Short mmCIF file of N, CA and C in Angstrom, two decimals:
data_model
loop_
_atom_site.label_atom_id
_atom_site.label_comp_id
_atom_site.label_asym_id
_atom_site.label_seq_id
_atom_site.Cartn_x
_atom_site.Cartn_y
_atom_site.Cartn_z
N MET A 1 13.47 13.86 4.31
CA MET A 1 13.94 13.13 3.18
C MET A 1 14.86 14.00 2.34
N SER A 2 14.46 15.20 1.95
CA SER A 2 15.38 16.05 1.22
C SER A 2 16.23 16.80 2.23
N ALA A 3 17.42 17.17 1.78
CA ALA A 3 18.31 17.91 2.68
C ALA A 3 17.82 19.33 2.79
N SER A 4 17.95 19.92 3.98
CA SER A 4 17.57 21.32 4.13
C SER A 4 18.63 22.17 3.47
N PRO A 5 18.33 23.46 3.23
CA PRO A 5 19.29 24.30 2.52
C PRO A 5 20.66 24.36 3.18
N ASP A 6 20.74 24.20 4.50
CA ASP A 6 22.04 24.28 5.15
C ASP A 6 22.64 22.91 5.45
N GLU A 7 22.06 21.83 4.89
CA GLU A 7 22.63 20.50 5.03
C GLU A 7 23.09 20.01 3.66
N PRO A 8 24.12 19.20 3.63
CA PRO A 8 24.54 18.64 2.35
C PRO A 8 23.51 17.62 1.87
N ALA A 9 23.45 17.42 0.57
CA ALA A 9 22.56 16.40 0.01
C ALA A 9 23.02 15.04 0.51
N ARG A 10 22.07 14.13 0.71
CA ARG A 10 22.41 12.79 1.16
C ARG A 10 23.05 12.00 0.04
N GLU A 11 23.85 11.03 0.45
CA GLU A 11 24.50 10.16 -0.51
C GLU A 11 23.45 9.51 -1.39
N GLY A 12 23.67 9.58 -2.71
CA GLY A 12 22.75 8.95 -3.64
C GLY A 12 21.60 9.85 -4.06
N ALA A 13 21.45 11.04 -3.44
CA ALA A 13 20.38 11.95 -3.83
C ALA A 13 20.77 12.63 -5.13
N PRO A 14 19.78 13.02 -5.95
CA PRO A 14 20.12 13.71 -7.20
C PRO A 14 20.89 14.99 -6.90
N ALA A 15 21.94 15.19 -7.64
CA ALA A 15 22.75 16.39 -7.45
C ALA A 15 22.01 17.58 -8.05
N ALA A 16 21.94 18.69 -7.32
CA ALA A 16 21.30 19.91 -7.81
C ALA A 16 22.15 21.08 -7.35
N ASP A 17 22.00 22.22 -8.03
CA ASP A 17 22.78 23.36 -7.59
C ASP A 17 22.15 23.96 -6.33
N ALA A 18 22.80 24.96 -5.73
CA ALA A 18 22.38 25.51 -4.45
C ALA A 18 20.99 26.13 -4.50
N GLU A 19 20.53 26.54 -5.68
CA GLU A 19 19.22 27.16 -5.79
C GLU A 19 18.12 26.15 -6.11
N GLY A 20 18.45 24.86 -6.08
CA GLY A 20 17.43 23.83 -6.28
C GLY A 20 17.09 23.60 -7.74
N ALA A 21 18.01 23.90 -8.65
CA ALA A 21 17.76 23.68 -10.07
C ALA A 21 17.59 22.20 -10.35
N GLU A 22 17.26 21.89 -11.57
CA GLU A 22 17.05 20.50 -11.98
C GLU A 22 18.27 19.64 -11.64
N PRO A 23 18.03 18.37 -11.29
CA PRO A 23 19.15 17.47 -11.01
C PRO A 23 20.04 17.31 -12.24
N LEU A 24 21.27 16.93 -12.00
CA LEU A 24 22.19 16.68 -13.09
C LEU A 24 21.77 15.44 -13.85
N ASP A 25 22.18 15.35 -15.07
CA ASP A 25 21.96 14.16 -15.88
C ASP A 25 22.71 13.01 -15.22
N PRO A 26 22.07 11.84 -15.01
CA PRO A 26 22.77 10.72 -14.37
C PRO A 26 24.06 10.34 -15.09
N ALA A 27 24.15 10.61 -16.38
CA ALA A 27 25.37 10.29 -17.11
C ALA A 27 26.55 11.12 -16.61
N GLU A 28 26.27 12.26 -15.98
CA GLU A 28 27.32 13.12 -15.45
C GLU A 28 27.77 12.69 -14.06
N LEU A 29 27.06 11.76 -13.43
CA LEU A 29 27.42 11.30 -12.09
C LEU A 29 28.42 10.15 -12.17
N ASP A 30 29.14 9.95 -11.11
CA ASP A 30 30.09 8.84 -11.02
C ASP A 30 29.31 7.52 -11.06
N PRO A 31 29.60 6.64 -12.04
CA PRO A 31 28.84 5.38 -12.16
C PRO A 31 28.89 4.53 -10.90
N ALA A 32 30.02 4.51 -10.20
CA ALA A 32 30.12 3.71 -8.97
C ALA A 32 29.19 4.27 -7.88
N GLU A 33 29.17 5.60 -7.76
CA GLU A 33 28.27 6.22 -6.78
C GLU A 33 26.82 5.97 -7.13
N LEU A 34 26.51 6.06 -8.42
CA LEU A 34 25.15 5.83 -8.87
C LEU A 34 24.73 4.38 -8.59
N ASP A 35 25.60 3.42 -8.89
CA ASP A 35 25.30 2.01 -8.61
C ASP A 35 25.08 1.78 -7.12
N GLN A 36 25.90 2.42 -6.30
CA GLN A 36 25.76 2.28 -4.85
C GLN A 36 24.43 2.88 -4.39
N ALA A 37 24.07 4.03 -4.94
CA ALA A 37 22.80 4.66 -4.57
C ALA A 37 21.62 3.81 -5.01
N ILE A 38 21.69 3.23 -6.19
CA ILE A 38 20.62 2.36 -6.68
C ILE A 38 20.49 1.13 -5.79
N SER A 39 21.61 0.56 -5.38
CA SER A 39 21.57 -0.59 -4.47
C SER A 39 20.92 -0.22 -3.14
N ARG A 40 21.21 0.97 -2.66
CA ARG A 40 20.60 1.41 -1.40
C ARG A 40 19.09 1.57 -1.55
N VAL A 41 18.66 2.14 -2.68
CA VAL A 41 17.22 2.28 -2.93
C VAL A 41 16.57 0.91 -2.99
N GLU A 42 17.19 -0.04 -3.70
CA GLU A 42 16.65 -1.40 -3.77
C GLU A 42 16.52 -2.01 -2.38
N HIS A 43 17.54 -1.82 -1.56
CA HIS A 43 17.53 -2.34 -0.20
C HIS A 43 16.39 -1.72 0.61
N GLU A 44 16.26 -0.41 0.52
CA GLU A 44 15.23 0.29 1.28
C GLU A 44 13.83 -0.06 0.78
N LEU A 45 13.68 -0.25 -0.52
CA LEU A 45 12.38 -0.70 -1.05
C LEU A 45 12.03 -2.08 -0.50
N GLY A 46 13.01 -2.95 -0.41
CA GLY A 46 12.78 -4.28 0.17
C GLY A 46 12.31 -4.17 1.61
N ARG A 47 12.95 -3.31 2.38
CA ARG A 47 12.53 -3.10 3.78
C ARG A 47 11.12 -2.53 3.85
N LEU A 48 10.82 -1.58 2.96
CA LEU A 48 9.49 -0.97 2.93
C LEU A 48 8.43 -2.01 2.59
N PHE A 49 8.68 -2.83 1.58
CA PHE A 49 7.71 -3.86 1.19
C PHE A 49 7.51 -4.86 2.32
N ALA A 50 8.55 -5.18 3.04
CA ALA A 50 8.42 -6.08 4.19
C ALA A 50 7.52 -5.45 5.26
N ARG A 51 7.70 -4.16 5.52
CA ARG A 51 6.84 -3.46 6.49
C ARG A 51 5.39 -3.43 6.03
N ILE A 52 5.20 -3.24 4.74
CA ILE A 52 3.84 -3.23 4.19
C ILE A 52 3.19 -4.60 4.39
N ARG A 53 3.93 -5.66 4.13
CA ARG A 53 3.38 -7.01 4.34
C ARG A 53 3.02 -7.24 5.81
N VAL A 54 3.86 -6.75 6.72
CA VAL A 54 3.55 -6.86 8.15
C VAL A 54 2.27 -6.07 8.45
N SER A 55 2.14 -4.89 7.88
CA SER A 55 0.94 -4.08 8.10
C SER A 55 -0.31 -4.78 7.60
N TRP A 56 -0.22 -5.44 6.43
CA TRP A 56 -1.37 -6.18 5.90
C TRP A 56 -1.73 -7.33 6.84
N ARG A 57 -0.71 -8.01 7.37
CA ARG A 57 -0.96 -9.12 8.28
C ARG A 57 -1.63 -8.62 9.56
N GLU A 58 -1.14 -7.50 10.11
CA GLU A 58 -1.75 -6.92 11.31
C GLU A 58 -3.18 -6.47 11.03
N ALA A 59 -3.40 -5.86 9.88
CA ALA A 59 -4.75 -5.41 9.52
C ALA A 59 -5.69 -6.59 9.37
N ALA A 60 -5.21 -7.66 8.74
CA ALA A 60 -6.03 -8.87 8.57
C ALA A 60 -6.42 -9.43 9.93
N GLN A 61 -5.48 -9.47 10.85
CA GLN A 61 -5.75 -9.99 12.19
C GLN A 61 -6.75 -9.10 12.94
N THR A 62 -6.71 -7.81 12.68
CA THR A 62 -7.67 -6.89 13.30
C THR A 62 -9.08 -7.20 12.82
N VAL A 63 -9.21 -7.54 11.55
CA VAL A 63 -10.52 -7.85 10.99
C VAL A 63 -11.02 -9.19 11.52
N HIS A 64 -10.16 -10.21 11.45
CA HIS A 64 -10.53 -11.55 11.96
C HIS A 64 -9.25 -12.36 12.14
N PRO A 65 -9.13 -13.11 13.24
CA PRO A 65 -7.91 -13.88 13.50
C PRO A 65 -7.56 -14.91 12.42
N ASP A 66 -8.56 -15.39 11.67
CA ASP A 66 -8.30 -16.40 10.63
C ASP A 66 -8.02 -15.79 9.26
N LEU A 67 -8.12 -14.47 9.14
CA LEU A 67 -7.97 -13.82 7.84
C LEU A 67 -6.50 -13.66 7.47
N GLN A 68 -6.17 -14.04 6.24
CA GLN A 68 -4.81 -13.90 5.72
C GLN A 68 -4.65 -12.52 5.06
N PRO A 69 -3.42 -12.06 4.87
CA PRO A 69 -3.20 -10.75 4.25
C PRO A 69 -3.87 -10.61 2.87
N LEU A 70 -3.81 -11.63 2.04
CA LEU A 70 -4.48 -11.53 0.74
C LEU A 70 -5.99 -11.42 0.92
N GLY A 71 -6.53 -12.12 1.90
CA GLY A 71 -7.95 -12.01 2.19
C GLY A 71 -8.32 -10.59 2.59
N TYR A 72 -7.44 -9.95 3.35
CA TYR A 72 -7.66 -8.55 3.74
C TYR A 72 -7.66 -7.66 2.50
N GLN A 73 -6.74 -7.90 1.58
CA GLN A 73 -6.69 -7.10 0.36
C GLN A 73 -7.95 -7.31 -0.48
N VAL A 74 -8.41 -8.55 -0.55
CA VAL A 74 -9.65 -8.84 -1.26
C VAL A 74 -10.79 -8.08 -0.60
N LEU A 75 -10.87 -8.16 0.72
CA LEU A 75 -11.94 -7.49 1.45
C LEU A 75 -11.90 -5.98 1.24
N THR A 76 -10.74 -5.37 1.34
CA THR A 76 -10.68 -3.91 1.17
C THR A 76 -11.01 -3.51 -0.26
N SER A 77 -10.68 -4.35 -1.23
CA SER A 77 -11.06 -4.06 -2.61
C SER A 77 -12.58 -4.03 -2.74
N ILE A 78 -13.24 -4.95 -2.06
CA ILE A 78 -14.70 -5.01 -2.09
C ILE A 78 -15.28 -3.86 -1.27
N ALA A 79 -14.77 -3.66 -0.06
CA ALA A 79 -15.32 -2.65 0.85
C ALA A 79 -15.22 -1.24 0.29
N THR A 80 -14.17 -0.96 -0.46
CA THR A 80 -14.00 0.38 -1.03
C THR A 80 -14.74 0.53 -2.35
N GLY A 81 -15.28 -0.57 -2.87
CA GLY A 81 -15.98 -0.52 -4.15
C GLY A 81 -15.05 -0.50 -5.35
N LYS A 82 -13.75 -0.70 -5.13
CA LYS A 82 -12.79 -0.67 -6.23
C LYS A 82 -12.82 -1.95 -7.05
N ALA A 83 -13.33 -3.02 -6.46
CA ALA A 83 -13.46 -4.29 -7.17
C ALA A 83 -14.59 -5.07 -6.49
N THR A 84 -15.67 -5.31 -7.22
CA THR A 84 -16.82 -5.98 -6.62
C THR A 84 -17.18 -7.29 -7.31
N SER A 85 -16.31 -7.74 -8.19
CA SER A 85 -16.49 -9.05 -8.81
C SER A 85 -15.17 -9.78 -8.75
N ALA A 86 -15.24 -11.10 -8.87
CA ALA A 86 -14.00 -11.89 -8.82
C ALA A 86 -13.03 -11.44 -9.91
N GLY A 87 -13.53 -11.21 -11.11
CA GLY A 87 -12.67 -10.77 -12.21
C GLY A 87 -11.99 -9.45 -11.91
N ALA A 88 -12.72 -8.51 -11.34
CA ALA A 88 -12.14 -7.21 -11.02
C ALA A 88 -11.10 -7.33 -9.91
N ILE A 89 -11.36 -8.21 -8.94
CA ILE A 89 -10.40 -8.42 -7.85
C ILE A 89 -9.13 -9.05 -8.40
N ILE A 90 -9.27 -10.04 -9.27
CA ILE A 90 -8.11 -10.70 -9.89
C ILE A 90 -7.26 -9.67 -10.62
N GLU A 91 -7.92 -8.80 -11.38
CA GLU A 91 -7.19 -7.78 -12.13
C GLU A 91 -6.52 -6.77 -11.20
N ARG A 92 -7.25 -6.34 -10.19
CA ARG A 92 -6.72 -5.32 -9.27
C ARG A 92 -5.53 -5.84 -8.47
N LEU A 93 -5.63 -7.08 -7.97
CA LEU A 93 -4.59 -7.62 -7.11
C LEU A 93 -3.54 -8.44 -7.87
N GLN A 94 -3.78 -8.65 -9.16
CA GLN A 94 -2.84 -9.42 -9.98
C GLN A 94 -2.54 -10.77 -9.35
N THR A 95 -3.62 -11.49 -9.05
CA THR A 95 -3.48 -12.81 -8.46
C THR A 95 -4.35 -13.79 -9.23
N ASP A 96 -4.29 -15.06 -8.85
CA ASP A 96 -5.01 -16.07 -9.62
C ASP A 96 -6.44 -16.26 -9.13
N LYS A 97 -7.26 -16.82 -10.01
CA LYS A 97 -8.68 -17.01 -9.76
C LYS A 97 -8.93 -17.91 -8.54
N SER A 98 -8.16 -18.98 -8.40
CA SER A 98 -8.40 -19.91 -7.28
C SER A 98 -8.16 -19.23 -5.94
N ALA A 99 -7.14 -18.39 -5.85
CA ALA A 99 -6.86 -17.68 -4.59
C ALA A 99 -7.98 -16.71 -4.26
N VAL A 100 -8.45 -15.98 -5.25
CA VAL A 100 -9.54 -15.03 -5.01
C VAL A 100 -10.80 -15.79 -4.61
N SER A 101 -11.13 -16.86 -5.31
CA SER A 101 -12.32 -17.65 -4.98
C SER A 101 -12.26 -18.18 -3.55
N ARG A 102 -11.11 -18.69 -3.17
CA ARG A 102 -10.92 -19.23 -1.82
C ARG A 102 -11.12 -18.13 -0.77
N HIS A 103 -10.56 -16.95 -1.02
CA HIS A 103 -10.68 -15.87 -0.04
C HIS A 103 -12.10 -15.30 -0.01
N VAL A 104 -12.75 -15.22 -1.14
CA VAL A 104 -14.14 -14.74 -1.15
C VAL A 104 -15.02 -15.70 -0.37
N ARG A 105 -14.83 -17.00 -0.58
CA ARG A 105 -15.61 -18.00 0.19
C ARG A 105 -15.37 -17.83 1.69
N GLN A 106 -14.10 -17.64 2.08
CA GLN A 106 -13.80 -17.45 3.49
C GLN A 106 -14.47 -16.18 4.02
N LEU A 107 -14.40 -15.11 3.26
CA LEU A 107 -15.01 -13.85 3.69
C LEU A 107 -16.53 -13.99 3.85
N GLU A 108 -17.14 -14.75 2.95
CA GLU A 108 -18.59 -15.01 3.07
C GLU A 108 -18.85 -15.83 4.33
N HIS A 109 -18.05 -16.87 4.55
CA HIS A 109 -18.20 -17.74 5.72
C HIS A 109 -18.05 -16.95 7.03
N LEU A 110 -17.15 -15.96 7.03
CA LEU A 110 -16.91 -15.15 8.23
C LEU A 110 -17.94 -14.03 8.40
N GLY A 111 -18.86 -13.93 7.46
CA GLY A 111 -19.90 -12.90 7.54
C GLY A 111 -19.40 -11.51 7.19
N LEU A 112 -18.34 -11.45 6.38
CA LEU A 112 -17.75 -10.17 6.01
C LEU A 112 -18.14 -9.70 4.62
N VAL A 113 -18.57 -10.64 3.77
CA VAL A 113 -18.92 -10.33 2.39
C VAL A 113 -20.19 -11.08 2.03
N GLU A 114 -21.01 -10.43 1.20
CA GLU A 114 -22.22 -11.06 0.66
C GLU A 114 -22.22 -10.89 -0.85
N SER A 115 -22.81 -11.85 -1.53
CA SER A 115 -23.02 -11.77 -2.96
C SER A 115 -24.47 -11.36 -3.18
N VAL A 116 -24.69 -10.24 -3.85
CA VAL A 116 -26.04 -9.72 -4.06
C VAL A 116 -26.26 -9.45 -5.55
N PRO A 117 -27.53 -9.39 -5.97
CA PRO A 117 -27.80 -9.07 -7.38
C PRO A 117 -27.22 -7.70 -7.74
N ASP A 118 -26.63 -7.63 -8.93
CA ASP A 118 -26.09 -6.37 -9.43
C ASP A 118 -27.26 -5.44 -9.75
N PRO A 119 -27.28 -4.24 -9.17
CA PRO A 119 -28.40 -3.32 -9.43
C PRO A 119 -28.50 -2.90 -10.89
N ASP A 120 -27.38 -2.96 -11.63
CA ASP A 120 -27.38 -2.56 -13.04
C ASP A 120 -27.73 -3.71 -13.97
N ASP A 121 -27.54 -4.95 -13.51
CA ASP A 121 -27.81 -6.13 -14.33
C ASP A 121 -28.25 -7.24 -13.39
N ARG A 122 -29.55 -7.41 -13.22
CA ARG A 122 -30.09 -8.34 -12.24
C ARG A 122 -29.65 -9.79 -12.50
N ARG A 123 -29.12 -10.09 -13.68
CA ARG A 123 -28.63 -11.45 -13.96
C ARG A 123 -27.27 -11.68 -13.33
N ALA A 124 -26.53 -10.61 -13.08
CA ALA A 124 -25.17 -10.71 -12.51
C ALA A 124 -25.23 -10.50 -11.00
N ARG A 125 -24.14 -10.84 -10.35
CA ARG A 125 -24.04 -10.66 -8.91
C ARG A 125 -22.78 -9.85 -8.62
N VAL A 126 -22.83 -9.09 -7.53
CA VAL A 126 -21.67 -8.32 -7.08
C VAL A 126 -21.40 -8.66 -5.63
N LEU A 127 -20.18 -8.44 -5.23
CA LEU A 127 -19.77 -8.68 -3.85
C LEU A 127 -19.84 -7.37 -3.08
N VAL A 128 -20.41 -7.43 -1.90
CA VAL A 128 -20.49 -6.24 -1.04
C VAL A 128 -20.00 -6.62 0.35
N ALA A 129 -19.36 -5.66 0.98
CA ALA A 129 -18.90 -5.86 2.36
C ALA A 129 -20.07 -5.64 3.31
N THR A 130 -20.16 -6.49 4.31
CA THR A 130 -21.20 -6.34 5.31
C THR A 130 -20.88 -5.17 6.23
N GLU A 131 -21.84 -4.80 7.05
CA GLU A 131 -21.62 -3.72 8.02
C GLU A 131 -20.47 -4.10 8.98
N LEU A 132 -20.45 -5.37 9.39
CA LEU A 132 -19.37 -5.85 10.26
C LEU A 132 -18.01 -5.64 9.58
N ALA A 133 -17.93 -5.99 8.31
CA ALA A 133 -16.67 -5.83 7.57
C ALA A 133 -16.28 -4.36 7.50
N GLN A 134 -17.25 -3.50 7.21
CA GLN A 134 -16.95 -2.06 7.11
C GLN A 134 -16.40 -1.54 8.43
N GLU A 135 -16.99 -1.99 9.55
CA GLU A 135 -16.52 -1.55 10.87
C GLU A 135 -15.10 -2.03 11.13
N ARG A 136 -14.84 -3.30 10.83
CA ARG A 136 -13.52 -3.87 11.12
C ARG A 136 -12.44 -3.30 10.21
N VAL A 137 -12.78 -3.09 8.94
CA VAL A 137 -11.82 -2.49 8.01
C VAL A 137 -11.52 -1.06 8.47
N ALA A 138 -12.54 -0.33 8.89
CA ALA A 138 -12.32 1.04 9.38
C ALA A 138 -11.40 1.03 10.60
N LEU A 139 -11.57 0.07 11.49
CA LEU A 139 -10.69 -0.04 12.66
C LEU A 139 -9.26 -0.35 12.23
N ALA A 140 -9.09 -1.31 11.33
CA ALA A 140 -7.75 -1.67 10.85
C ALA A 140 -7.10 -0.48 10.15
N ARG A 141 -7.86 0.23 9.32
CA ARG A 141 -7.32 1.40 8.61
C ARG A 141 -6.92 2.49 9.60
N SER A 142 -7.75 2.71 10.63
CA SER A 142 -7.43 3.78 11.58
C SER A 142 -6.14 3.45 12.34
N ARG A 143 -5.95 2.19 12.69
CA ARG A 143 -4.71 1.80 13.38
C ARG A 143 -3.50 2.00 12.47
N TYR A 144 -3.64 1.59 11.21
CA TYR A 144 -2.56 1.75 10.24
C TYR A 144 -2.26 3.24 10.04
N GLU A 145 -3.30 4.03 9.82
CA GLU A 145 -3.11 5.46 9.57
C GLU A 145 -2.48 6.16 10.77
N GLU A 146 -2.83 5.70 11.97
CA GLU A 146 -2.22 6.27 13.18
C GLU A 146 -0.72 5.98 13.21
N ARG A 147 -0.34 4.73 12.92
CA ARG A 147 1.09 4.39 12.91
C ARG A 147 1.83 5.15 11.81
N LEU A 148 1.22 5.23 10.64
CA LEU A 148 1.85 5.96 9.52
C LEU A 148 1.96 7.44 9.87
N GLY A 149 0.90 8.00 10.44
CA GLY A 149 0.93 9.40 10.83
C GLY A 149 2.01 9.70 11.85
N GLU A 150 2.20 8.78 12.80
CA GLU A 150 3.26 8.98 13.80
C GLU A 150 4.62 9.09 13.14
N ARG A 151 4.85 8.26 12.15
CA ARG A 151 6.14 8.30 11.45
C ARG A 151 6.28 9.56 10.60
N LEU A 152 5.24 9.88 9.86
CA LEU A 152 5.34 10.99 8.91
C LEU A 152 5.30 12.36 9.58
N ARG A 153 4.71 12.46 10.75
CA ARG A 153 4.66 13.75 11.45
C ARG A 153 6.04 14.17 11.95
N ARG A 154 7.01 13.29 11.90
CA ARG A 154 8.39 13.64 12.28
C ARG A 154 9.08 14.44 11.17
N TRP A 155 8.48 14.47 10.00
CA TRP A 155 9.07 15.14 8.84
C TRP A 155 8.43 16.51 8.65
N SER A 156 9.14 17.37 7.96
CA SER A 156 8.59 18.68 7.64
C SER A 156 7.61 18.53 6.47
N ALA A 157 6.74 19.52 6.32
CA ALA A 157 5.80 19.52 5.20
C ALA A 157 6.56 19.53 3.88
N GLN A 158 7.68 20.22 3.83
CA GLN A 158 8.50 20.27 2.61
C GLN A 158 9.05 18.88 2.28
N ASP A 159 9.53 18.16 3.29
CA ASP A 159 10.04 16.81 3.06
C ASP A 159 8.91 15.87 2.61
N LEU A 160 7.73 16.02 3.22
CA LEU A 160 6.60 15.18 2.82
C LEU A 160 6.19 15.45 1.38
N ASP A 161 6.15 16.72 1.00
CA ASP A 161 5.82 17.06 -0.40
C ASP A 161 6.85 16.49 -1.35
N HIS A 162 8.12 16.62 -1.00
CA HIS A 162 9.20 16.09 -1.84
C HIS A 162 9.09 14.57 -1.95
N PHE A 163 8.84 13.91 -0.83
CA PHE A 163 8.68 12.46 -0.81
C PHE A 163 7.53 12.04 -1.71
N ALA A 164 6.40 12.73 -1.59
CA ALA A 164 5.24 12.42 -2.43
C ALA A 164 5.56 12.60 -3.91
N GLU A 165 6.30 13.66 -4.25
CA GLU A 165 6.70 13.89 -5.63
C GLU A 165 7.61 12.77 -6.14
N LEU A 166 8.57 12.38 -5.30
CA LEU A 166 9.49 11.31 -5.70
C LEU A 166 8.74 9.99 -5.87
N LEU A 167 7.81 9.69 -4.97
CA LEU A 167 7.03 8.46 -5.10
C LEU A 167 6.20 8.48 -6.38
N ALA A 168 5.58 9.62 -6.67
CA ALA A 168 4.77 9.72 -7.88
C ALA A 168 5.65 9.53 -9.13
N ALA A 169 6.81 10.15 -9.14
CA ALA A 169 7.72 10.01 -10.28
C ALA A 169 8.21 8.57 -10.42
N PHE A 170 8.49 7.93 -9.28
CA PHE A 170 8.96 6.54 -9.30
C PHE A 170 7.87 5.61 -9.81
N GLY A 171 6.62 5.90 -9.46
CA GLY A 171 5.51 5.05 -9.88
C GLY A 171 5.12 5.21 -11.34
N ASP A 172 5.57 6.29 -11.97
CA ASP A 172 5.23 6.51 -13.40
C ASP A 172 6.01 5.61 -14.32
#
């Protein structure tokens, strides 16, 4: 992703001096070049998001042929313990209550999720992934991680670190 010391910086990459100093202020860059670079980033983000959606669809199919990508996201939220109630899933996935309810019902019907008493508040219930769900999610994750690893192992550790830094900065 980043240019090696003996390669020129890629088009649209932040300009830096030969010793890797801080990038130039964007105001100092040619506005037309900057606009072109931003358009390329937007295009590449669109391609990346499309690949991610394909990966979710493939992962959902690995878990169960009838499972939709959003259902897979609901399931992984439950299986990882990151969201164990409908409200938490809605907040985590930024989706509507009816969609979450529909997918939770399907997951229960498929034997992938159970509603059990909350150990901290016996009046409430929490969603837990069944052993079958944990196995299938682990299989889907391993396939995804294998494909991702194949792509990323083509890069140097320096490029991977730089990519991770850029992603973190972009996400802030």
